[in-house]
Amino acid sequence: MSDAKSGQRPVLLIVEDDPGLQAQLKWAYEDFEVVIAGDRATALTLLRSEEPAVVTLDLGLPPDPDGTTEGFAVLDEIMALRPQTKVIVASGHGARESALKAIEKGAYDFYQKPVDIDALGLIVRRALHLSQIEAENRVLATRASSDNKVLGRMITAAPEMIKVARTIERVANTNVSVMLLGASGTGKELLARGLHDCSGRAQGAFVAINCAAIPENLLESELFGHEKGAFTGAVKTTEGKIEMASGGTLFLDEVGDIPLQLQVKLLRFLQERTIERIGGRRSIEVDTRIVCATHQNLEAMIADGRFREDLYYRLAEIVVRIPGLAERPGDATLLAKSFLLRFAKEMNPSVKGFAPDALAAIDGWNWPGNVRELENRVKRAVIMADGKLVSAADLDLPTGESPEASPLNLKTAREVTDRKVIRHALARSEGNISSTARLLGISRPTLYDLLKQYDLHN
């Protein structure tokens, strides 16, 4: 595999202050582009300029050639600057203690002086191989995330969710009010932002307000604004969220929590497209599109007299129902990998992926908290993980499949199972047909036949 910096060969940085050993090591690695540093400053300069995949690091560097302080300082800086670098540490000082400390700090491997060139060569080449695989996986994961995005920002490969996205794209350039119905954590605000971004109002403001999070006595002021002196504490005139979103989109999350008295005022705005601030005497024309969402059953609330039927029909000119994560086969794996990449980069760069038991647990869990639960579990697991791979235990998930109701008809049950397993395999292998076939234990032609038979698009 060629290296971007050398044009031909992968770069190996040797951090060693012994000139004789420098020459010996350089001679031993003719298939590498070898660069050499004898001290910390030179090592870090070459790390930035050459971006080596592998580093061999002698812990005994000047000004502490008889100790390990300087060597460990170099290791710490390498891990901070380029945590993906495979660092192989060498020392003759307290070998066991130094080895444990080096691995704890993020080193790939450790060898004890005096150097055995052949043994070290095997370690270096194994480290390079792993580095290349991880680099390819990062590219594939990034590409997969991009390929599976809809509405510019939502990751999905599930037909159920793609259908939702296509509906939103079709209504985006109209001015109809859209209601998003779905359980908590299904991504309602993300879809609302996607609708705004696809619409002719994309250059205007996107303003979101959670109606359940604001006390009833403050919600009217938040939505409609107030004039100076309208009530105690109103020391200046303030625009409400409806006015702030003029020319753009207002997202009313948990719209079912708006009290009845305020529902009347919101209905008047939707009918007349004007508002009056609290304490104000003039009508203000406002060109704001409303998108709302709720996890509540508004029809039941209408029957109970807790939600106005005329307001419902004004808000729900288009209703979009969002499936839960458990109804989107394969999406949990895709989303989990995307979250892991983001959180590992931000919080724990030593984490590189999921262990097999973690992927099986993600596939098997029913995700009652939907995408929000998945995101929180992955974030916590990345922070708490001790190794390079997140386990099912790190995710605090059981390793067995959760029981599910199954159809009694064998042919139907077989098709349901086939569809689910194929989607999971496609998600786990980033859509690669050969890898998917290997995971499923079938040939590529058989997989192509099944994809066609079940109308599953890769």
Tab-separated table of N, CA and C in Angstrom, residues 133-145 341:
chain	number	residue	atom	x	y	z
A	133	ILE	N	-5.524	-1.568	7.588
A	133	ILE	CA	-6.901	-2.060	7.710
A	133	ILE	C	-7.778	-1.006	8.390
A	134	GLU	N	-7.274	-0.405	9.468
A	134	GLU	CA	-8.053	0.616	10.176
A	134	GLU	C	-8.302	1.831	9.291
A	135	ALA	N	-7.290	2.214	8.500
A	135	ALA	CA	-7.464	3.360	7.591
A	135	ALA	C	-8.536	3.057	6.553
A	136	GLU	N	-8.521	1.843	5.997
A	136	GLU	CA	-9.534	1.451	5.019
A	136	GLU	C	-10.916	1.427	5.653
A	137	ASN	N	-11.001	0.922	6.899
A	137	ASN	CA	-12.290	0.878	7.589
A	137	ASN	C	-12.844	2.276	7.841
A	138	ARG	N	-11.943	3.227	8.170
A	138	ARG	CA	-12.409	4.605	8.376
A	138	ARG	C	-12.973	5.184	7.090
A	139	VAL	N	-12.307	4.899	5.974
A	139	VAL	CA	-12.799	5.384	4.677
A	139	VAL	C	-14.148	4.758	4.354
A	140	LEU	N	-14.245	3.427	4.563
A	140	LEU	CA	-15.498	2.726	4.269
A	140	LEU	C	-16.629	3.225	5.154
A	141	ALA	N	-16.324	3.431	6.426
A	141	ALA	CA	-17.367	3.894	7.350
A	141	ALA	C	-17.851	5.281	6.977
A	142	THR	N	-16.910	6.157	6.615
A	142	THR	CA	-17.288	7.514	6.213
A	142	THR	C	-18.122	7.481	4.942
A	143	ARG	N	-17.681	6.635	3.988
A	143	ARG	CA	-18.404	6.527	2.725
A	143	ARG	C	-19.787	5.945	2.945
A	144	ALA	N	-19.867	4.935	3.823
A	144	ALA	CA	-21.167	4.309	4.097
A	144	ALA	C	-22.114	5.298	4.737
A	145	SER	N	-21.599	6.097	5.691
A	145	SER	CA	-22.442	7.102	6.344
A	145	SER	C	-22.965	8.092	5.320
A	341	LEU	N	-17.800	6.612	15.554
A	341	LEU	CA	-16.763	7.404	14.884
A	341	LEU	C	-16.701	8.819	15.461
